[in-house]
Amino acid sequence: EERTKKKRRGDRYSVQTSLIVAALKKMLPIGLNMCSPADQELINLAKIRYSLKDTDEEVREFLHNNLHLQGKVEDPAMRWQMALYKEMSGKAEDAEDPEKVVKRVQEVSAVLYHIEVTEHPFKSKKMVWHKLLSKQRRRAVVACFRMTPLYNIPTHRAINMFLDAYKRNWLETEGYSFEDKMIDDLSKAMEEEEEEE
């Protein structure tokens, strides 16, 4: 019961449900209506530039350089829509002033970008890492780091002592080197396999 309450409380006060984000979402259609349909392509391009971590100044400069793309759509399926909406409402009074067009397009694209970031926060690399490492996995990894290494556990220490004593008292007292013997045994086994084939 406590877990569900905590989860609900966390959802209630999350970034996605904040009043500021909710107000922006409600006002977004009004902002989009302020732009002419010809601005849609520029808005999308500016939003992409924001996702590439460009600053406001860089986006503004990019929009100035690409203002000629206003109203031009490569996709033939979209051209008829642009022609349909060209004469409809949404054409701002200051559509002829490039400075004001750039400012308006930049503001709307910034809002669109920030809303997308709040709704889909796992697109950034750090958040993806947090998502991949759940709390349970994180606890397991930390527990592994805190565990005593195997060579420090008493049973392993006893085995290590036994191996040292075995090597010193048994193997080193033999007359030939075990490395050479092992190489001979392995090479003979390989020769036998080749003969069988």
PDB file of C-alpha atoms in Angstrom:
ATOM      1  CA  GLU A   1       0.000   0.000   0.000  1.00  0.00           C
ATOM      2  CA  GLU A   2       2.792   2.422   0.889  1.00  0.00           C
ATOM      3  CA  ARG A   3       4.528   1.748  -2.420  1.00  0.00           C
ATOM      4  CA  THR A   4       1.438   2.545  -4.471  1.00  0.00           C
ATOM      5  CA  LYS A   5       0.883   5.743  -2.495  1.00  0.00           C
ATOM      6  CA  LYS A   6       4.466   6.824  -3.107  1.00  0.00           C
ATOM      7  CA  LYS A   7       4.161   6.030  -6.802  1.00  0.00           C
ATOM      8  CA  ARG A   8       0.943   8.029  -7.097  1.00  0.00           C
ATOM      9  CA  ARG A   9       2.454  10.964  -5.259  1.00  0.00           C
ATOM     10  CA  GLY A  10       5.478  10.839  -7.578  1.00  0.00           C
ATOM     11  CA  ASP A  11       3.230  10.850 -10.658  1.00  0.00           C
ATOM     12  CA  ARG A  12       1.171  13.720  -9.306  1.00  0.00           C
ATOM     13  CA  TYR A  13       4.216  15.950  -8.875  1.00  0.00           C
ATOM     14  CA  SER A  14       6.192  14.872 -11.941  1.00  0.00           C
ATOM     15  CA  VAL A  15       7.503  17.281 -14.574  1.00  0.00           C
ATOM     16  CA  GLN A  16       5.020  16.016 -17.170  1.00  0.00           C
ATOM     17  CA  THR A  17       2.040  16.901 -14.972  1.00  0.00           C
ATOM     18  CA  SER A  18       3.237  20.319 -13.800  1.00  0.00           C
ATOM     19  CA  LEU A  19       0.934  23.292 -14.324  1.00  0.00           C
ATOM     20  CA  ILE A  20       3.509  25.078 -16.449  1.00  0.00           C
ATOM     21  CA  VAL A  21       3.728  22.183 -18.920  1.00  0.00           C
ATOM     22  CA  ALA A  22      -0.058  21.757 -18.895  1.00  0.00           C
ATOM     23  CA  ALA A  23      -0.543  25.480 -19.608  1.00  0.00           C
ATOM     24  CA  LEU A  24       1.988  25.336 -22.448  1.00  0.00           C
ATOM     25  CA  LYS A  25       0.174  22.384 -23.999  1.00  0.00           C
ATOM     26  CA  LYS A  26      -3.143  24.235 -23.798  1.00  0.00           C
ATOM     27  CA  MET A  27      -1.688  27.395 -25.333  1.00  0.00           C
ATOM     28  CA  LEU A  28       0.277  25.578 -28.044  1.00  0.00           C
ATOM     29  CA  PRO A  29      -2.565  25.522 -30.626  1.00  0.00           C
ATOM     30  CA  ILE A  30      -2.915  29.295 -30.228  1.00  0.00           C
ATOM     31  CA  GLY A  31       0.820  29.744 -30.810  1.00  0.00           C
ATOM     32  CA  LEU A  32       0.721  27.473 -33.846  1.00  0.00           C
ATOM     33  CA  ASN A  33      -2.261  29.405 -35.172  1.00  0.00           C
ATOM     34  CA  MET A  34      -0.170  32.589 -35.004  1.00  0.00           C
ATOM     35  CA  CYS A  35       2.182  31.026 -37.564  1.00  0.00           C
ATOM     36  CA  SER A  36       1.227  30.697 -41.180  1.00  0.00           C
ATOM     37  CA  PRO A  37       1.076  27.204 -42.704  1.00  0.00           C
ATOM     38  CA  ALA A  38       4.186  28.130 -44.671  1.00  0.00           C
ATOM     39  CA  ASP A  39       6.091  28.323 -41.365  1.00  0.00           C
ATOM     40  CA  GLN A  40       5.523  24.643 -40.510  1.00  0.00           C
ATOM     41  CA  GLU A  41       8.603  23.419 -42.362  1.00  0.00           C
ATOM     42  CA  LEU A  42      10.764  26.048 -40.651  1.00  0.00           C
ATOM     43  CA  ILE A  43       9.311  25.119 -37.249  1.00  0.00           C
ATOM     44  CA  ASN A  44      10.227  21.467 -37.809  1.00  0.00           C
ATOM     45  CA  LEU A  45      13.749  22.376 -38.919  1.00  0.00           C
ATOM     46  CA  ALA A  46      14.254  24.653 -35.907  1.00  0.00           C
ATOM     47  CA  LYS A  47      12.978  21.926 -33.566  1.00  0.00           C
ATOM     48  CA  ILE A  48      15.529  19.529 -35.058  1.00  0.00           C
ATOM     49  CA  ARG A  49      18.257  22.120 -34.471  1.00  0.00           C
ATOM     50  CA  TYR A  50      17.211  22.396 -30.812  1.00  0.00           C
ATOM     51  CA  SER A  51      17.408  18.610 -30.493  1.00  0.00           C
ATOM     52  CA  LEU A  52      20.986  18.854 -31.808  1.00  0.00           C
ATOM     53  CA  LYS A  53      21.725  21.064 -28.754  1.00  0.00           C
ATOM     54  CA  ASP A  54      22.016  24.335 -30.679  1.00  0.00           C
ATOM     55  CA  THR A  55      21.672  27.570 -28.714  1.00  0.00           C
ATOM     56  CA  ASP A  56      18.909  30.119 -29.332  1.00  0.00           C
ATOM     57  CA  GLU A  57      21.351  32.333 -31.223  1.00  0.00           C
ATOM     58  CA  GLU A  58      22.446  29.466 -33.494  1.00  0.00           C
ATOM     59  CA  VAL A  59      18.832  28.510 -34.201  1.00  0.00           C
ATOM     60  CA  ARG A  60      17.990  32.147 -34.989  1.00  0.00           C
ATOM     61  CA  GLU A  61      20.915  32.348 -37.417  1.00  0.00           C
ATOM     62  CA  PHE A  62      19.887  29.024 -38.999  1.00  0.00           C
ATOM     63  CA  LEU A  63      16.337  30.333 -39.495  1.00  0.00           C
ATOM     64  CA  HIS A  64      17.637  33.558 -41.082  1.00  0.00           C
ATOM     65  CA  ASN A  65      19.714  31.514 -43.519  1.00  0.00           C
ATOM     66  CA  ASN A  66      16.828  29.180 -44.379  1.00  0.00           C
ATOM     67  CA  LEU A  67      13.971  31.677 -44.549  1.00  0.00           C
ATOM     68  CA  HIS A  68      13.735  30.974 -48.290  1.00  0.00           C
ATOM     69  CA  LEU A  69      12.410  27.461 -47.435  1.00  0.00           C
ATOM     70  CA  GLN A  70       9.257  29.032 -46.036  1.00  0.00           C
ATOM     71  CA  GLY A  71       6.310  27.449 -47.772  1.00  0.00           C
ATOM     72  CA  LYS A  72       8.405  25.054 -49.825  1.00  0.00           C
ATOM     73  CA  VAL A  73       7.603  21.397 -49.223  1.00  0.00           C
ATOM     74  CA  GLU A  74       9.386  18.559 -51.024  1.00  0.00           C
ATOM     75  CA  ASP A  75       6.700  15.966 -50.313  1.00  0.00           C
ATOM     76  CA  PRO A  76       4.046  16.151 -53.083  1.00  0.00           C
ATOM     77  CA  ALA A  77       1.445  14.704 -50.711  1.00  0.00           C
ATOM     78  CA  MET A  78       1.814  17.790 -48.501  1.00  0.00           C
ATOM     79  CA  ARG A  79       1.702  20.390 -51.295  1.00  0.00           C
ATOM     80  CA  TRP A  80      -2.070  20.287 -51.684  1.00  0.00           C
ATOM     81  CA  GLN A  81      -2.459  20.921 -47.934  1.00  0.00           C
ATOM     82  CA  MET A  82      -0.158  23.916 -48.141  1.00  0.00           C
ATOM     83  CA  ALA A  83      -2.156  25.269 -51.092  1.00  0.00           C
ATOM     84  CA  LEU A  84      -5.398  24.682 -49.170  1.00  0.00           C
ATOM     85  CA  TYR A  85      -4.276  26.510 -46.036  1.00  0.00           C
ATOM     86  CA  LYS A  86      -2.455  29.333 -47.802  1.00  0.00           C
ATOM     87  CA  GLU A  87      -5.475  31.633 -47.931  1.00  0.00           C
ATOM     88  CA  MET A  88      -6.978  30.558 -44.581  1.00  0.00           C
ATOM     89  CA  SER A  89      -6.546  32.133 -41.160  1.00  0.00           C
ATOM     90  CA  GLY A  90      -3.202  31.992 -39.489  1.00  0.00           C
ATOM     91  CA  LYS A  91      -1.469  34.429 -41.775  1.00  0.00           C
ATOM     92  CA  ALA A  92       0.031  36.952 -39.385  1.00  0.00           C
ATOM     93  CA  GLU A  93       0.069  40.673 -40.105  1.00  0.00           C
ATOM     94  CA  ASP A  94       3.845  40.781 -39.809  1.00  0.00           C
ATOM     95  CA  ALA A  95       4.414  37.918 -42.271  1.00  0.00           C
ATOM     96  CA  GLU A  96       6.442  40.204 -44.532  1.00  0.00           C
ATOM     97  CA  ASP A  97       8.924  41.177 -41.782  1.00  0.00           C
ATOM     98  CA  PRO A  98      11.663  38.480 -41.712  1.00  0.00           C
ATOM     99  CA  GLU A  99      12.860  39.426 -38.192  1.00  0.00           C
ATOM    100  CA  LYS A 100       9.415  38.899 -36.682  1.00  0.00           C
ATOM    101  CA  VAL A 101       8.861  35.677 -38.647  1.00  0.00           C
ATOM    102  CA  VAL A 102      12.163  34.267 -37.383  1.00  0.00           C
ATOM    103  CA  LYS A 103      11.368  35.293 -33.797  1.00  0.00           C
ATOM    104  CA  ARG A 104       7.904  33.722 -33.940  1.00  0.00           C
ATOM    105  CA  VAL A 105       9.116  30.486 -35.543  1.00  0.00           C
ATOM    106  CA  GLN A 106      11.967  30.202 -33.054  1.00  0.00           C
ATOM    107  CA  GLU A 107       9.711  30.677 -30.027  1.00  0.00           C
ATOM    108  CA  VAL A 108       7.152  28.125 -31.224  1.00  0.00           C
ATOM    109  CA  SER A 109       9.825  25.569 -32.131  1.00  0.00           C
ATOM    110  CA  ALA A 110      11.513  26.035 -28.734  1.00  0.00           C
ATOM    111  CA  VAL A 111       8.193  25.374 -26.974  1.00  0.00           C
ATOM    112  CA  LEU A 112       7.576  22.281 -29.128  1.00  0.00           C
ATOM    113  CA  TYR A 113      11.064  20.980 -28.399  1.00  0.00           C
ATOM    114  CA  HIS A 114      10.815  21.505 -24.633  1.00  0.00           C
ATOM    115  CA  ILE A 115       7.385  19.870 -24.464  1.00  0.00           C
ATOM    116  CA  GLU A 116       8.761  16.869 -26.343  1.00  0.00           C
ATOM    117  CA  VAL A 117      11.715  16.649 -23.949  1.00  0.00           C
ATOM    118  CA  THR A 118       9.426  16.684 -20.901  1.00  0.00           C
ATOM    119  CA  GLU A 119       7.074  14.083 -22.381  1.00  0.00           C
ATOM    120  CA  HIS A 120       9.878  11.764 -23.573  1.00  0.00           C
ATOM    121  CA  PRO A 121      12.725  12.307 -21.114  1.00  0.00           C
ATOM    122  CA  PHE A 122      14.549   9.051 -21.894  1.00  0.00           C
ATOM    123  CA  LYS A 123      15.847  10.297 -25.217  1.00  0.00           C
ATOM    124  CA  SER A 124      18.878  11.847 -23.575  1.00  0.00           C
ATOM    125  CA  LYS A 125      21.749   9.418 -22.977  1.00  0.00           C
ATOM    126  CA  LYS A 126      21.919   9.871 -19.225  1.00  0.00           C
ATOM    127  CA  MET A 127      18.231   9.117 -18.812  1.00  0.00           C
ATOM    128  CA  VAL A 128      18.500   6.046 -21.034  1.00  0.00           C
ATOM    129  CA  TRP A 129      21.254   4.765 -18.767  1.00  0.00           C
ATOM    130  CA  HIS A 130      19.034   5.298 -15.722  1.00  0.00           C
ATOM    131  CA  LYS A 131      16.174   3.534 -17.465  1.00  0.00           C
ATOM    132  CA  LEU A 132      18.347   0.531 -18.378  1.00  0.00           C
ATOM    133  CA  LEU A 133      19.685   0.217 -14.863  1.00  0.00           C
ATOM    134  CA  SER A 134      16.590  -0.361 -12.783  1.00  0.00           C
ATOM    135  CA  LYS A 135      16.752   0.097  -9.012  1.00  0.00           C
ATOM    136  CA  GLN A 136      16.922  -3.655  -8.508  1.00  0.00           C
ATOM    137  CA  ARG A 137      19.843  -4.023 -10.913  1.00  0.00           C
ATOM    138  CA  ARG A 138      21.638  -1.067  -9.357  1.00  0.00           C
ATOM    139  CA  ARG A 139      21.282  -2.652  -5.913  1.00  0.00           C
ATOM    140  CA  ALA A 140      22.641  -5.950  -7.275  1.00  0.00           C
ATOM    141  CA  VAL A 141      25.671  -4.215  -8.821  1.00  0.00           C
ATOM    142  CA  VAL A 142      26.411  -2.296  -5.609  1.00  0.00           C
ATOM    143  CA  ALA A 143      26.033  -5.528  -3.601  1.00  0.00           C
ATOM    144  CA  CYS A 144      28.594  -7.200  -5.890  1.00  0.00           C
ATOM    145  CA  PHE A 145      31.060  -4.386  -5.227  1.00  0.00           C
ATOM    146  CA  ARG A 146      30.527  -4.693  -1.482  1.00  0.00           C
ATOM    147  CA  MET A 147      30.974  -8.482  -1.442  1.00  0.00           C
ATOM    148  CA  THR A 148      34.163 -10.033  -0.105  1.00  0.00           C
ATOM    149  CA  PRO A 149      36.414 -11.203  -2.939  1.00  0.00           C
ATOM    150  CA  LEU A 150      36.611 -14.996  -3.349  1.00  0.00           C
ATOM    151  CA  TYR A 151      40.311 -15.189  -2.495  1.00  0.00           C
ATOM    152  CA  ASN A 152      39.563 -13.641   0.915  1.00  0.00           C
ATOM    153  CA  ILE A 153      36.911 -16.188   1.899  1.00  0.00           C
ATOM    154  CA  PRO A 154      38.342 -18.711   4.436  1.00  0.00           C
ATOM    155  CA  THR A 155      37.557 -21.824   2.337  1.00  0.00           C
ATOM    156  CA  HIS A 156      39.324 -20.335  -0.668  1.00  0.00           C
ATOM    157  CA  ARG A 157      42.283 -19.372   1.466  1.00  0.00           C
ATOM    158  CA  ALA A 158      42.520 -22.984   2.645  1.00  0.00           C
ATOM    159  CA  ILE A 159      42.401 -24.219  -0.972  1.00  0.00           C
ATOM    160  CA  ASN A 160      45.105 -21.748  -1.958  1.00  0.00           C
ATOM    161  CA  MET A 161      47.291 -22.958   0.910  1.00  0.00           C
ATOM    162  CA  PHE A 162      46.677 -26.586  -0.133  1.00  0.00           C
ATOM    163  CA  LEU A 163      47.640 -25.833  -3.750  1.00  0.00           C
ATOM    164  CA  ASP A 164      50.867 -24.145  -2.649  1.00  0.00           C
ATOM    165  CA  ALA A 165      51.764 -27.091  -0.408  1.00  0.00           C
ATOM    166  CA  TYR A 166      50.859 -29.601  -3.173  1.00  0.00           C
ATOM    167  CA  LYS A 167      53.057 -27.777  -5.667  1.00  0.00           C
ATOM    168  CA  ARG A 168      55.975 -27.470  -3.250  1.00  0.00           C
ATOM    169  CA  ASN A 169      55.876 -31.004  -1.777  1.00  0.00           C
ATOM    170  CA  TRP A 170      54.653 -33.052  -4.744  1.00  0.00           C
ATOM    171  CA  LEU A 171      55.232 -31.410  -8.109  1.00  0.00           C
ATOM    172  CA  GLU A 172      58.601 -29.793  -7.456  1.00  0.00           C
ATOM    173  CA  THR A 173      60.074 -33.060  -6.102  1.00  0.00           C
ATOM    174  CA  GLU A 174      59.488 -34.857  -9.427  1.00  0.00           C
ATOM    175  CA  GLY A 175      62.489 -35.192 -11.723  1.00  0.00           C
ATOM    176  CA  TYR A 176      61.024 -33.639 -14.897  1.00  0.00           C
ATOM    177  CA  SER A 177      59.229 -30.405 -15.631  1.00  0.00           C
ATOM    178  CA  PHE A 178      55.502 -30.697 -15.817  1.00  0.00           C
ATOM    179  CA  GLU A 179      55.261 -27.956 -18.428  1.00  0.00           C
ATOM    180  CA  ASP A 180      57.251 -30.018 -20.938  1.00  0.00           C
ATOM    181  CA  LYS A 181      55.261 -33.143 -20.083  1.00  0.00           C
ATOM    182  CA  MET A 182      51.982 -31.282 -20.576  1.00  0.00           C
ATOM    183  CA  ILE A 183      53.103 -29.958 -23.982  1.00  0.00           C
ATOM    184  CA  ASP A 184      54.117 -33.485 -25.039  1.00  0.00           C
ATOM    185  CA  ASP A 185      50.776 -34.930 -23.903  1.00  0.00           C
ATOM    186  CA  LEU A 186      48.807 -32.238 -25.726  1.00  0.00           C
ATOM    187  CA  SER A 187      50.809 -32.567 -28.947  1.00  0.00           C
ATOM    188  CA  LYS A 188      50.410 -36.372 -28.917  1.00  0.00           C
ATOM    189  CA  ALA A 189      46.660 -36.005 -28.457  1.00  0.00           C
ATOM    190  CA  MET A 190      46.529 -33.662 -31.465  1.00  0.00           C
ATOM    191  CA  GLU A 191      48.567 -36.086 -33.609  1.00  0.00           C
ATOM    192  CA  GLU A 192      46.235 -38.959 -32.677  1.00  0.00           C
ATOM    193  CA  GLU A 193      43.176 -36.912 -33.670  1.00  0.00           C
ATOM    194  CA  GLU A 194      44.748 -36.072 -37.044  1.00  0.00           C
ATOM    195  CA  GLU A 195      45.532 -39.759 -37.688  1.00  0.00           C
ATOM    196  CA  GLU A 196      41.938 -40.756 -36.878  1.00  0.00           C
ATOM    197  CA  GLU A 197      40.616 -38.269 -39.436  1.00  0.00           C
TER     198      GLU A 197
END
